[in-house]
Amino acid sequence: MLSALAQMQTLSRRRFLSGTAMGLSSVALSDLMANSRPHFPAKAKRVIWLFMHGGPSHLDLFDPKPELVRHAGKPLPESYGAVETRRKVAQNPLLAPVKPFRKHGQSGIEVSNFLPNMAQLADEMCVIRSCHGDSVNHPQSVYQMNTGSIQMGKPSVGSWVSYGLGSENADMPAFVVMPDPGGGLKGGPPSWGSGYLPATYQGTTMRAGGSPILDLQSPQTSARQRATLDLIQQMNARHLAQHATDSELDARIRSYELAFRMQSAAPEAVDLSRETEATKHLYGIDDPTTREFGTRCLLARRMIERGVRFVQLYSGDTNGWDAHEDVLKNHTEYCARTDRPVAGLIMDLKQRGLLEDTLVIWGGEFGRMPMSEKGVGRDHNPWGFTTVLMGAGVKHGHIHGATDEFGLRAAQDKVHIRDLHATILHLLGLDHERLTFRLNGLDQKLTGVEGSEVVKAILA
């Protein structure tokens, strides 16, 4: 073994890479070459997706409903017909917003008092009040918002973006995910998986601290590790040549190389000691309530500065924003954790000139029902909810669409989740109809076959 290792130390880097490349799947390689650049000039170069897991209440945050206030305590009118819910709350009394709304900025966008810091950025917001999806359950809705399908196993938006555009930095992954440290995302890691795309495009999970990725640090010296890795890679390349369609093996080979490079790049990227105290204060890192989420928001900014294309950051553990029991209690807690960090992120991106070509997305897998649950809570509502976009390529200080007078269903200028995905890709210079992957004789795509459109009315 040692003699073989010594021989590998003399193997040229070029020869090794050439041998590895010959073993790559021709299908995967041709797809990569075909989808390695934008289809047209992009308005956004990268995405930060702030995912509020559990379903934040649009009715209590971004979608004020005067009629809901006037009819609070009364049942939903029979004219609304049958309402599909999880917990049979359709006949329960209507619940008014639990905090008041106020107009903000020159745009006059109304934002709840739950979000005083984000409210100050109303003129940066593009508020889509007419989003809708297809499932009242968390896992299916998390999958749909992340992958376009209520079924598990499809490629995530981040995977499609990294497949289509790649990373701007060979030492960092194209797609980074920062789960809530509380864990328990309903739907789990398949939400950021690569599905039928080559496995190399799945999201790379990252955390704060000296070990941003588990098992990244090596006990070996750099030279010895390089030699060991070259030997492993040569053996993998030979095996891959005999199994040319095995994308997981191809991904493993690539991951070894990326991990080696990240051993020096990743620790620097998550080293917040390089940040000023003023910046840390902006994100709320000096406050115990906002420290955790603020730290991850700051890390997200550092990731995109280093060429990461797509960063997804989750707020909410197993239950998160799932306010069945008490909207006021739940949203007071989660808004307190996230409001200041989100506003800090937007302001920091803007003052650094990064907001001009970064798309920031705020939202969850669905909203909440206008009817009460247990008197002070709300059930799931995928039929009408709000998603907020900020940054590159979207109109600022703009409201698009509307739900009905009680906020139950999307009613005007509806935006299905497929339309939202088509718009995200468009802003990145990718045509959702042309970004495809050949599978079982069919050209698969993020937006599926059911029809979707770019929401041109929100484009700047």
CSV table of C-alpha atoms in Angstrom, one decimal:
chain,number,residue,atom,x,y,z
A,1,MET,CA,0.0,0.0,0.0
A,2,LEU,CA,2.8,2.4,0.9
A,3,SER,CA,4.7,1.7,-2.3
A,4,ALA,CA,1.6,2.4,-4.3
A,5,LEU,CA,1.1,5.6,-2.4
A,6,ALA,CA,4.6,6.6,-3.1
A,7,GLN,CA,4.0,6.0,-6.8
A,8,MET,CA,0.9,8.0,-6.7
A,9,GLN,CA,2.9,11.0,-5.4
A,10,THR,CA,4.7,11.2,-8.7
A,11,LEU,CA,1.5,11.0,-10.7
A,12,SER,CA,1.0,14.3,-12.5
A,13,ARG,CA,-2.2,16.2,-11.7
A,14,ARG,CA,-3.0,16.6,-15.4
A,15,ARG,CA,-2.8,12.9,-16.0
A,16,PHE,CA,-5.0,12.1,-13.1
A,17,LEU,CA,-7.7,14.6,-14.1
A,18,SER,CA,-7.5,13.4,-17.7
A,19,GLY,CA,-8.1,9.8,-16.5
A,20,THR,CA,-11.0,10.8,-14.3
A,21,ALA,CA,-12.7,12.8,-17.0
A,22,MET,CA,-12.6,9.9,-19.4
A,23,GLY,CA,-14.6,7.9,-17.0
A,24,LEU,CA,-17.4,10.5,-16.5
A,25,SER,CA,-20.9,9.6,-17.6
A,26,SER,CA,-21.3,10.9,-21.2
A,27,VAL,CA,-24.9,11.7,-20.5
A,28,ALA,CA,-24.2,13.7,-17.4
A,29,LEU,CA,-21.3,15.5,-19.0
A,30,SER,CA,-23.2,16.5,-22.1
A,31,ASP,CA,-26.1,17.8,-20.0
A,32,LEU,CA,-23.6,19.8,-17.9
A,33,MET,CA,-22.1,21.3,-21.1
A,34,ALA,CA,-25.5,22.1,-22.5
A,35,ASN,CA,-26.7,23.9,-19.3
A,36,SER,CA,-23.5,25.7,-18.1
A,37,ARG,CA,-24.5,29.2,-19.0
A,38,PRO,CA,-27.6,31.5,-18.9
A,39,HIS,CA,-30.0,31.4,-21.8
A,40,PHE,CA,-30.2,35.2,-21.8
A,41,PRO,CA,-28.8,38.1,-19.8
A,42,ALA,CA,-29.5,37.6,-16.1
A,43,LYS,CA,-30.8,40.3,-13.7
A,44,ALA,CA,-29.7,38.2,-10.7
A,45,LYS,CA,-26.5,36.3,-10.3
A,46,ARG,CA,-27.4,34.5,-7.1
A,47,VAL,CA,-30.3,33.7,-4.7
A,48,ILE,CA,-30.7,33.8,-0.9
A,49,TRP,CA,-33.9,32.0,0.1
A,50,LEU,CA,-35.1,32.7,3.6
A,51,PHE,CA,-37.5,29.8,4.2
A,52,MET,CA,-39.9,30.3,7.1
A,53,HIS,CA,-40.7,26.6,7.8
A,54,GLY,CA,-44.1,25.8,9.2
A,55,GLY,CA,-46.2,28.4,7.3
A,56,PRO,CA,-46.1,32.0,8.4
A,57,SER,CA,-49.5,33.7,8.5
A,58,HIS,CA,-49.9,36.1,5.6
A,59,LEU,CA,-53.1,37.4,7.3
A,60,ASP,CA,-51.0,38.5,10.3
A,61,LEU,CA,-47.9,39.7,8.5
A,62,PHE,CA,-48.3,41.0,4.9
A,63,ASP,CA,-51.9,40.7,3.8
A,64,PRO,CA,-54.3,43.0,5.8
A,65,LYS,CA,-58.0,42.2,5.5
A,66,PRO,CA,-60.5,44.9,6.7
A,67,GLU,CA,-63.4,42.5,6.1
A,68,LEU,CA,-61.7,39.9,8.3
A,69,VAL,CA,-61.6,42.5,11.1
A,70,ARG,CA,-65.3,43.4,10.6
A,71,HIS,CA,-66.5,39.8,10.5
A,72,ALA,CA,-64.3,38.4,13.3
A,73,GLY,CA,-66.2,36.0,15.4
A,74,LYS,CA,-68.6,35.1,12.7
A,75,PRO,CA,-68.5,32.0,10.4
A,76,LEU,CA,-67.1,32.1,6.9
A,77,PRO,CA,-70.0,33.0,4.5
A,78,GLU,CA,-71.6,29.9,2.9
A,79,SER,CA,-70.9,31.5,-0.5
A,80,TYR,CA,-67.3,30.4,-0.1
A,81,GLY,CA,-68.3,26.8,-0.5
A,82,ALA,CA,-66.4,23.8,0.9
A,83,VAL,CA,-62.9,24.5,2.3
A,84,GLU,CA,-60.3,21.8,2.4
A,85,THR,CA,-58.5,21.9,5.8
A,86,ARG,CA,-56.5,19.4,7.9
A,87,ARG,CA,-58.3,19.9,11.2
A,88,LYS,CA,-61.9,20.6,10.2
A,89,VAL,CA,-61.8,24.3,11.1
A,90,ALA,CA,-64.0,25.4,8.2
A,91,GLN,CA,-66.9,26.1,10.5
A,92,ASN,CA,-64.9,27.9,13.2
A,93,PRO,CA,-65.3,31.7,13.7
A,94,LEU,CA,-63.2,34.0,11.7
A,95,LEU,CA,-60.1,35.4,13.5
A,96,ALA,CA,-59.0,39.0,13.0
A,97,PRO,CA,-55.3,39.8,12.5
A,98,VAL,CA,-53.7,39.6,16.0
A,99,LYS,CA,-51.6,42.7,15.5
A,100,PRO,CA,-52.3,45.9,13.6
A,101,PHE,CA,-50.9,46.8,10.2
A,102,ARG,CA,-49.4,50.1,9.2
A,103,LYS,CA,-48.4,51.7,5.9
A,104,HIS,CA,-44.6,52.1,5.4
A,105,GLY,CA,-42.3,54.0,3.0
A,106,GLN,CA,-43.2,55.9,-0.1
A,107,SER,CA,-44.9,52.8,-1.5
A,108,GLY,CA,-47.3,52.7,1.5
A,109,ILE,CA,-47.1,48.9,1.7
A,110,GLU,CA,-48.9,47.7,4.8
A,111,VAL,CA,-46.8,45.5,7.1
A,112,SER,CA,-47.8,44.1,10.5
A,113,ASN,CA,-46.3,45.4,13.7
A,114,PHE,CA,-44.9,41.8,14.1
A,115,LEU,CA,-42.1,42.9,11.7
A,116,PRO,CA,-41.0,46.5,12.6
A,117,ASN,CA,-37.5,46.2,11.1
A,118,MET,CA,-38.6,44.6,7.8
A,119,ALA,CA,-41.4,47.2,7.6
A,120,GLN,CA,-38.7,49.9,7.3
A,121,LEU,CA,-37.7,48.2,4.0
A,122,ALA,CA,-41.1,48.3,2.5
A,123,ASP,CA,-39.8,50.2,-0.5
A,124,GLU,CA,-37.4,47.3,-1.3
A,125,MET,CA,-40.2,44.7,-1.3
A,126,CYS,CA,-42.1,43.0,-4.0
A,127,VAL,CA,-45.0,41.5,-2.1
A,128,ILE,CA,-46.8,38.6,-4.0
A,129,ARG,CA,-50.1,38.3,-2.2
A,130,SER,CA,-51.6,35.7,-4.5
A,131,CYS,CA,-49.4,32.6,-4.2
A,132,HIS,CA,-51.1,29.2,-4.1
A,133,GLY,CA,-50.1,25.5,-4.0
A,134,ASP,CA,-51.8,22.1,-3.9
A,135,SER,CA,-51.5,20.5,-0.5
A,136,VAL,CA,-52.6,21.2,3.0
A,137,ASN,CA,-49.9,19.0,4.5
A,138,HIS,CA,-46.4,20.2,5.5
A,139,PRO,CA,-44.1,17.6,3.8
A,140,GLN,CA,-45.9,17.8,0.5
A,141,SER,CA,-46.0,21.6,0.6
A,142,VAL,CA,-42.4,21.8,1.6
A,143,TYR,CA,-41.5,19.5,-1.3
A,144,GLN,CA,-43.6,21.6,-3.7
A,145,MET,CA,-42.1,24.9,-2.7
A,146,ASN,CA,-38.6,23.4,-2.9
A,147,THR,CA,-39.0,21.1,-5.9
A,148,GLY,CA,-42.2,22.0,-7.8
A,149,SER,CA,-43.8,18.7,-6.9
A,150,ILE,CA,-45.7,17.5,-3.9
A,151,GLN,CA,-44.0,14.1,-4.3
A,152,MET,CA,-40.6,13.4,-2.8
A,153,GLY,CA,-37.6,12.8,-4.9
A,154,LYS,CA,-37.6,15.6,-7.5
A,155,PRO,CA,-34.7,18.0,-7.9
A,156,SER,CA,-34.8,21.1,-5.7
A,157,VAL,CA,-34.7,24.7,-7.1
A,158,GLY,CA,-31.2,25.1,-5.8
A,159,SER,CA,-30.1,21.9,-7.6
A,160,TRP,CA,-31.6,23.1,-10.9
A,161,VAL,CA,-29.8,26.5,-10.5
A,162,SER,CA,-26.4,24.8,-9.7
A,163,TYR,CA,-27.0,22.4,-12.6
A,164,GLY,CA,-27.8,25.3,-15.0
A,165,LEU,CA,-25.2,27.8,-13.8
A,166,GLY,CA,-22.6,26.1,-11.7
A,167,SER,CA,-20.6,27.8,-9.0
A,168,GLU,CA,-18.5,31.0,-9.5
A,169,ASN,CA,-15.9,29.6,-7.2
A,170,ALA,CA,-14.3,26.1,-7.7
A,171,ASP,CA,-13.4,26.0,-4.0
A,172,MET,CA,-17.0,26.3,-2.8
A,173,PRO,CA,-20.2,24.5,-3.7
A,174,ALA,CA,-22.8,26.1,-5.9
A,175,PHE,CA,-25.7,25.3,-3.5
A,176,VAL,CA,-25.5,25.7,0.2
A,177,VAL,CA,-28.2,24.9,2.8
A,178,MET,CA,-28.3,26.1,6.4
A,179,PRO,CA,-30.9,24.2,8.3
A,180,ASP,CA,-32.4,25.4,11.5
A,181,PRO,CA,-30.2,24.0,14.3
A,182,GLY,CA,-33.4,22.8,16.0
A,183,GLY,CA,-33.7,20.3,13.2
A,184,GLY,CA,-36.9,18.4,12.2
A,185,LEU,CA,-37.7,20.0,8.8
A,186,LYS,CA,-40.9,18.3,7.7
A,187,GLY,CA,-39.9,16.7,4.4
A,188,GLY,CA,-36.2,16.5,5.5
A,189,PRO,CA,-33.1,16.6,3.3
A,190,PRO,CA,-34.9,15.6,0.1
A,191,SER,CA,-36.1,19.2,0.1
A,192,TRP,CA,-32.6,20.2,-1.0
A,193,GLY,CA,-31.8,17.0,-2.9
A,194,SER,CA,-30.8,16.6,-6.5
A,195,GLY,CA,-33.5,14.1,-7.3
A,196,TYR,CA,-32.9,12.6,-10.8
A,197,LEU,CA,-30.2,15.2,-11.6
A,198,PRO,CA,-26.6,14.0,-11.1
A,199,ALA,CA,-26.0,13.7,-7.3
A,200,THR,CA,-23.3,16.4,-7.4
A,201,TYR,CA,-26.0,19.1,-7.7
A,202,GLN,CA,-27.6,18.4,-4.3
A,203,GLY,CA,-27.3,21.0,-1.6
A,204,THR,CA,-24.3,21.1,0.7
A,205,THR,CA,-25.4,21.6,4.4
A,206,MET,CA,-23.3,24.1,6.3
A,207,ARG,CA,-23.2,25.3,9.9
A,208,ALA,CA,-21.3,28.0,11.8
A,209,GLY,CA,-18.1,27.4,13.7
A,210,GLY,CA,-14.7,25.9,12.9
A,211,SER,CA,-16.2,22.8,11.3
A,212,PRO,CA,-18.8,24.2,8.8
A,213,ILE,CA,-19.1,20.8,7.2
A,214,LEU,CA,-19.0,17.6,9.2
A,215,ASP,CA,-15.8,15.5,8.7
A,216,LEU,CA,-14.2,18.1,6.5
A,217,GLN,CA,-11.0,18.4,8.5
A,218,SER,CA,-8.3,15.8,8.0
A,219,PRO,CA,-5.7,14.5,10.5
A,220,GLN,CA,-3.2,14.0,7.6
A,221,THR,CA,-0.8,16.6,6.3
A,222,SER,CA,-1.8,18.3,3.1
A,223,ALA,CA,0.8,16.5,1.0
A,224,ARG,CA,0.0,13.1,2.4
A,225,GLN,CA,-3.8,13.8,2.1
A,226,ARG,CA,-3.3,14.9,-1.6
A,227,ALA,CA,-1.4,11.7,-2.3
A,228,THR,CA,-4.1,9.5,-0.6
A,229,LEU,CA,-6.9,11.3,-2.4
A,230,ASP,CA,-5.1,10.9,-5.8
A,231,LEU,CA,-4.9,7.1,-5.2
A,232,ILE,CA,-8.6,6.9,-4.2
A,233,GLN,CA,-9.6,9.0,-7.1
A,234,GLN,CA,-7.6,6.8,-9.6
A,235,MET,CA,-9.3,3.7,-8.2
A,236,ASN,CA,-12.7,5.5,-8.4
A,237,ALA,CA,-12.1,6.6,-11.9
A,238,ARG,CA,-11.4,3.0,-13.0
A,239,HIS,CA,-14.5,1.8,-11.3
A,240,LEU,CA,-16.6,4.6,-12.9
A,241,ALA,CA,-15.3,3.7,-16.3
A,242,GLN,CA,-17.2,0.4,-15.8
A,243,HIS,CA,-20.3,2.1,-14.5
A,244,ALA,CA,-20.5,5.2,-16.6
A,245,THR,CA,-24.1,6.0,-15.8
A,246,ASP,CA,-23.7,6.0,-12.0
A,247,SER,CA,-24.1,9.7,-11.1
A,248,GLU,CA,-23.7,9.0,-7.4
A,249,LEU,CA,-20.2,7.6,-8.0
A,250,ASP,CA,-19.4,10.5,-10.2
A,251,ALA,CA,-20.7,12.8,-7.5
A,252,ARG,CA,-18.6,11.1,-4.9
A,253,ILE,CA,-15.5,11.6,-7.0
A,254,ARG,CA,-16.3,15.3,-7.4
A,255,SER,CA,-17.1,15.6,-3.7
A,256,TYR,CA,-13.7,14.3,-2.7
A,257,GLU,CA,-12.0,17.0,-4.8
A,258,LEU,CA,-14.4,19.7,-3.6
A,259,ALA,CA,-13.9,18.7,0.1
A,260,PHE,CA,-10.1,18.9,-0.3
A,261,ARG,CA,-10.4,22.4,-1.7
A,262,MET,CA,-12.9,23.5,0.9
A,263,GLN,CA,-10.7,22.5,3.8
A,264,SER,CA,-8.9,25.9,3.2
A,265,ALA,CA,-11.8,27.9,1.8
A,266,ALA,CA,-14.7,27.0,4.0
A,267,PRO,CA,-13.2,27.8,7.4
A,268,GLU,CA,-12.3,31.3,6.2
A,269,ALA,CA,-15.8,31.8,4.8
A,270,VAL,CA,-17.4,31.1,8.2
A,271,ASP,CA,-14.9,33.0,10.3
A,272,LEU,CA,-17.0,35.9,11.6
A,273,SER,CA,-14.0,37.4,13.5
A,274,ARG,CA,-13.2,39.2,10.3
A,275,GLU,CA,-16.5,41.1,10.5
A,276,THR,CA,-16.8,44.5,12.2
A,277,GLU,CA,-18.8,44.9,15.4
A,278,ALA,CA,-21.0,47.3,13.5
A,279,THR,CA,-21.9,44.6,11.0
A,280,LYS,CA,-22.5,42.1,13.7
A,281,HIS,CA,-24.8,44.5,15.5
A,282,LEU,CA,-26.7,45.1,12.2
A,283,TYR,CA,-27.5,41.4,12.1
A,284,GLY,CA,-28.4,41.2,15.8
A,285,ILE,CA,-25.5,38.9,16.7
A,286,ASP,CA,-25.1,40.9,19.9
A,287,ASP,CA,-28.6,40.0,21.1
A,288,PRO,CA,-29.3,36.4,22.4
A,289,THR,CA,-32.8,36.4,20.7
A,290,THR,CA,-31.4,37.2,17.2
A,291,ARG,CA,-27.9,35.8,17.5
A,292,GLU,CA,-28.5,32.4,15.9
A,293,PHE,CA,-30.5,33.4,12.9
A,294,GLY,CA,-28.5,36.6,12.5
A,295,THR,CA,-25.3,34.5,12.4
A,296,ARG,CA,-26.7,32.4,9.6
A,297,CYS,CA,-27.9,35.5,7.7
A,298,LEU,CA,-24.4,36.9,7.9
A,299,LEU,CA,-22.9,33.6,6.8
A,300,ALA,CA,-25.3,33.7,3.8
A,301,ARG,CA,-23.9,37.0,2.7
A,302,ARG,CA,-20.3,35.7,3.1
A,303,MET,CA,-21.3,32.6,1.0
A,304,ILE,CA,-22.6,34.6,-2.0
A,305,GLU,CA,-19.5,36.9,-1.8
A,306,ARG,CA,-17.4,33.8,-2.3
A,307,GLY,CA,-19.3,32.6,-5.4
A,308,VAL,CA,-22.0,30.4,-4.0
A,309,ARG,CA,-25.0,30.6,-6.4
A,310,PHE,CA,-27.9,29.5,-4.2
A,311,VAL,CA,-28.1,29.8,-0.4
A,312,GLN,CA,-31.2,28.5,1.4
A,313,LEU,CA,-31.6,29.4,5.1
A,314,TYR,CA,-34.3,27.8,7.2
A,315,SER,CA,-36.1,29.3,10.2
A,316,GLY,CA,-38.2,26.9,12.2
A,317,ASP,CA,-37.6,23.5,13.7
A,318,THR,CA,-40.1,20.6,13.6
A,319,ASN,CA,-43.1,23.0,14.2
A,320,GLY,CA,-41.6,26.4,13.4
A,321,TRP,CA,-44.1,28.9,12.3
A,322,ASP,CA,-46.9,26.3,12.5
A,323,ALA,CA,-49.3,28.5,14.6
A,324,HIS,CA,-52.1,26.0,15.4
A,325,GLU,CA,-52.2,26.7,19.1
A,326,ASP,CA,-51.7,30.5,19.3
A,327,VAL,CA,-50.7,32.8,16.5
A,328,LEU,CA,-49.7,35.7,18.8
A,329,LYS,CA,-47.4,33.5,20.9
A,330,ASN,CA,-45.9,31.6,17.9
A,331,HIS,CA,-45.3,34.6,15.6
A,332,THR,CA,-44.1,36.8,18.4
A,333,GLU,CA,-41.3,34.3,19.0
A,334,TYR,CA,-40.3,33.7,15.4
A,335,CYS,CA,-40.6,37.3,14.3
A,336,ALA,CA,-38.4,38.3,17.2
A,337,ARG,CA,-35.8,35.8,16.1
A,338,THR,CA,-35.8,36.7,12.4
A,339,ASP,CA,-37.1,40.3,11.8
A,340,ARG,CA,-33.9,42.1,12.7
A,341,PRO,CA,-31.5,39.7,11.0
A,342,VAL,CA,-33.5,39.7,7.8
A,343,ALA,CA,-33.6,43.5,7.7
A,344,GLY,CA,-29.9,43.6,8.6
A,345,LEU,CA,-29.1,41.2,5.7
A,346,ILE,CA,-31.0,43.4,3.2
A,347,MET,CA,-29.4,46.6,4.4
A,348,ASP,CA,-25.9,45.0,4.4
A,349,LEU,CA,-26.4,43.6,0.9
A,350,LYS,CA,-27.6,47.0,-0.3
A,351,GLN,CA,-24.7,49.0,1.2
A,352,ARG,CA,-22.2,46.6,-0.4
A,353,GLY,CA,-23.8,46.8,-3.8
A,354,LEU,CA,-24.8,43.1,-3.7
A,355,LEU,CA,-28.5,43.6,-3.7
A,356,GLU,CA,-28.3,44.8,-7.2
A,357,ASP,CA,-27.6,41.3,-8.5
A,358,THR,CA,-28.9,39.1,-5.6
A,359,LEU,CA,-32.5,37.9,-5.4
A,360,VAL,CA,-33.7,37.5,-1.8
A,361,ILE,CA,-36.8,35.4,-1.2
A,362,TRP,CA,-38.8,35.4,2.1
A,363,GLY,CA,-41.7,33.0,2.7
A,364,GLY,CA,-42.9,29.5,3.8
A,365,GLU,CA,-44.5,26.5,2.3
A,366,PHE,CA,-48.0,28.0,2.7
A,367,GLY,CA,-50.0,30.5,4.8
A,368,ARG,CA,-52.8,30.3,7.4
A,369,MET,CA,-56.6,30.1,7.4
A,370,PRO,CA,-58.8,33.1,8.2
A,371,MET,CA,-60.9,30.8,10.5
A,372,SER,CA,-59.7,30.3,14.0
A,373,GLU,CA,-58.4,27.1,15.5
A,374,LYS,CA,-58.8,26.6,19.2
A,375,GLY,CA,-59.9,30.2,19.4
A,376,VAL,CA,-56.5,31.9,18.9
A,377,GLY,CA,-54.6,29.7,16.4
A,378,ARG,CA,-54.8,29.1,12.6
A,379,ASP,CA,-54.7,26.0,10.4
A,380,HIS,CA,-52.7,25.5,7.2
A,381,ASN,CA,-53.7,27.4,4.0
A,382,PRO,CA,-52.1,26.6,0.7
A,383,TRP,CA,-54.9,28.2,-1.3
A,384,GLY,CA,-53.7,31.8,-0.8
A,385,PHE,CA,-50.6,33.1,0.8
A,386,THR,CA,-47.8,35.7,0.5
A,387,THR,CA,-44.2,35.4,-0.7
A,388,VAL,CA,-41.9,38.5,-0.6
A,389,LEU,CA,-39.1,39.1,-3.1
A,390,MET,CA,-36.4,41.7,-2.8
A,391,GLY,CA,-33.3,42.6,-4.7
A,392,ALA,CA,-32.3,41.9,-8.3
A,393,GLY,CA,-34.8,42.1,-11.1
A,394,VAL,CA,-38.0,42.7,-9.3
A,395,LYS,CA,-40.1,45.8,-8.8
A,396,HIS,CA,-39.5,47.6,-5.5
A,397,GLY,CA,-42.3,48.9,-3.3
A,398,HIS,CA,-44.7,46.8,-5.3
A,399,ILE,CA,-47.7,44.6,-4.5
A,400,HIS,CA,-48.8,41.9,-6.9
A,401,GLY,CA,-52.1,40.0,-6.8
A,402,ALA,CA,-54.6,39.6,-4.0
A,403,THR,CA,-56.5,37.0,-2.0
A,404,ASP,CA,-60.2,37.3,-1.5
A,405,GLU,CA,-61.7,39.6,1.1
A,406,PHE,CA,-61.0,37.1,3.9
A,407,GLY,CA,-57.6,36.0,2.7
A,408,LEU,CA,-58.7,32.4,2.1
A,409,ARG,CA,-57.9,31.9,-1.6
A,410,ALA,CA,-55.8,33.6,-4.3
A,411,ALA,CA,-58.2,35.7,-6.3
A,412,GLN,CA,-56.4,38.3,-8.5
A,413,ASP,CA,-53.3,37.7,-10.6
A,414,LYS,CA,-52.8,34.3,-9.2
A,415,VAL,CA,-49.2,33.0,-8.9
A,416,HIS,CA,-48.9,29.2,-8.6
A,417,ILE,CA,-45.7,27.8,-7.1
A,418,ARG,CA,-44.7,26.7,-10.6
A,419,ASP,CA,-45.0,30.3,-11.8
A,420,LEU,CA,-42.9,31.5,-8.9
A,421,HIS,CA,-40.2,28.9,-9.9
A,422,ALA,CA,-40.4,30.0,-13.5
A,423,THR,CA,-39.8,33.6,-12.4
A,424,ILE,CA,-36.9,32.8,-10.2
A,425,LEU,CA,-35.2,30.9,-13.1
A,426,HIS,CA,-36.0,33.8,-15.5
A,427,LEU,CA,-34.3,36.3,-13.1
A,428,LEU,CA,-31.2,34.1,-13.2
A,429,GLY,CA,-31.2,34.1,-17.0
A,430,LEU,CA,-32.6,30.6,-17.3
A,431,ASP,CA,-35.7,29.7,-19.4
A,432,HIS,CA,-37.7,27.2,-17.4
A,433,GLU,CA,-38.8,25.6,-20.7
A,434,ARG,CA,-35.2,25.1,-21.9
A,435,LEU,CA,-33.5,24.1,-18.6
A,436,THR,CA,-34.1,20.3,-18.9
A,437,PHE,CA,-32.6,17.0,-18.1
A,438,ARG,CA,-33.2,13.9,-20.2
A,439,LEU,CA,-34.7,11.0,-18.2
A,440,ASN,CA,-36.4,7.9,-19.5
A,441,GLY,CA,-36.8,9.5,-22.9
A,442,LEU,CA,-38.4,12.6,-21.6
A,443,ASP,CA,-37.1,16.2,-21.0
A,444,GLN,CA,-37.7,16.8,-17.3
A,445,LYS,CA,-37.9,20.3,-15.9
A,446,LEU,CA,-38.5,22.1,-12.7
A,447,THR,CA,-41.9,23.5,-13.7
A,448,GLY,CA,-43.2,20.1,-14.9
A,449,VAL,CA,-45.8,19.7,-17.7
A,450,GLU,CA,-48.9,21.4,-16.1
A,451,GLY,CA,-48.2,24.8,-17.5
A,452,SER,CA,-46.4,27.8,-15.9
A,453,GLU,CA,-45.6,31.4,-16.7
A,454,VAL,CA,-43.0,33.9,-15.7
A,455,VAL,CA,-44.8,36.6,-13.6
A,456,LYS,CA,-43.7,39.5,-15.9
A,457,ALA,CA,-45.8,42.0,-13.9
A,458,ILE,CA,-43.3,41.9,-11.0
A,459,LEU,CA,-40.2,42.3,-13.2
A,460,ALA,CA,-38.3,45.6,-13.0
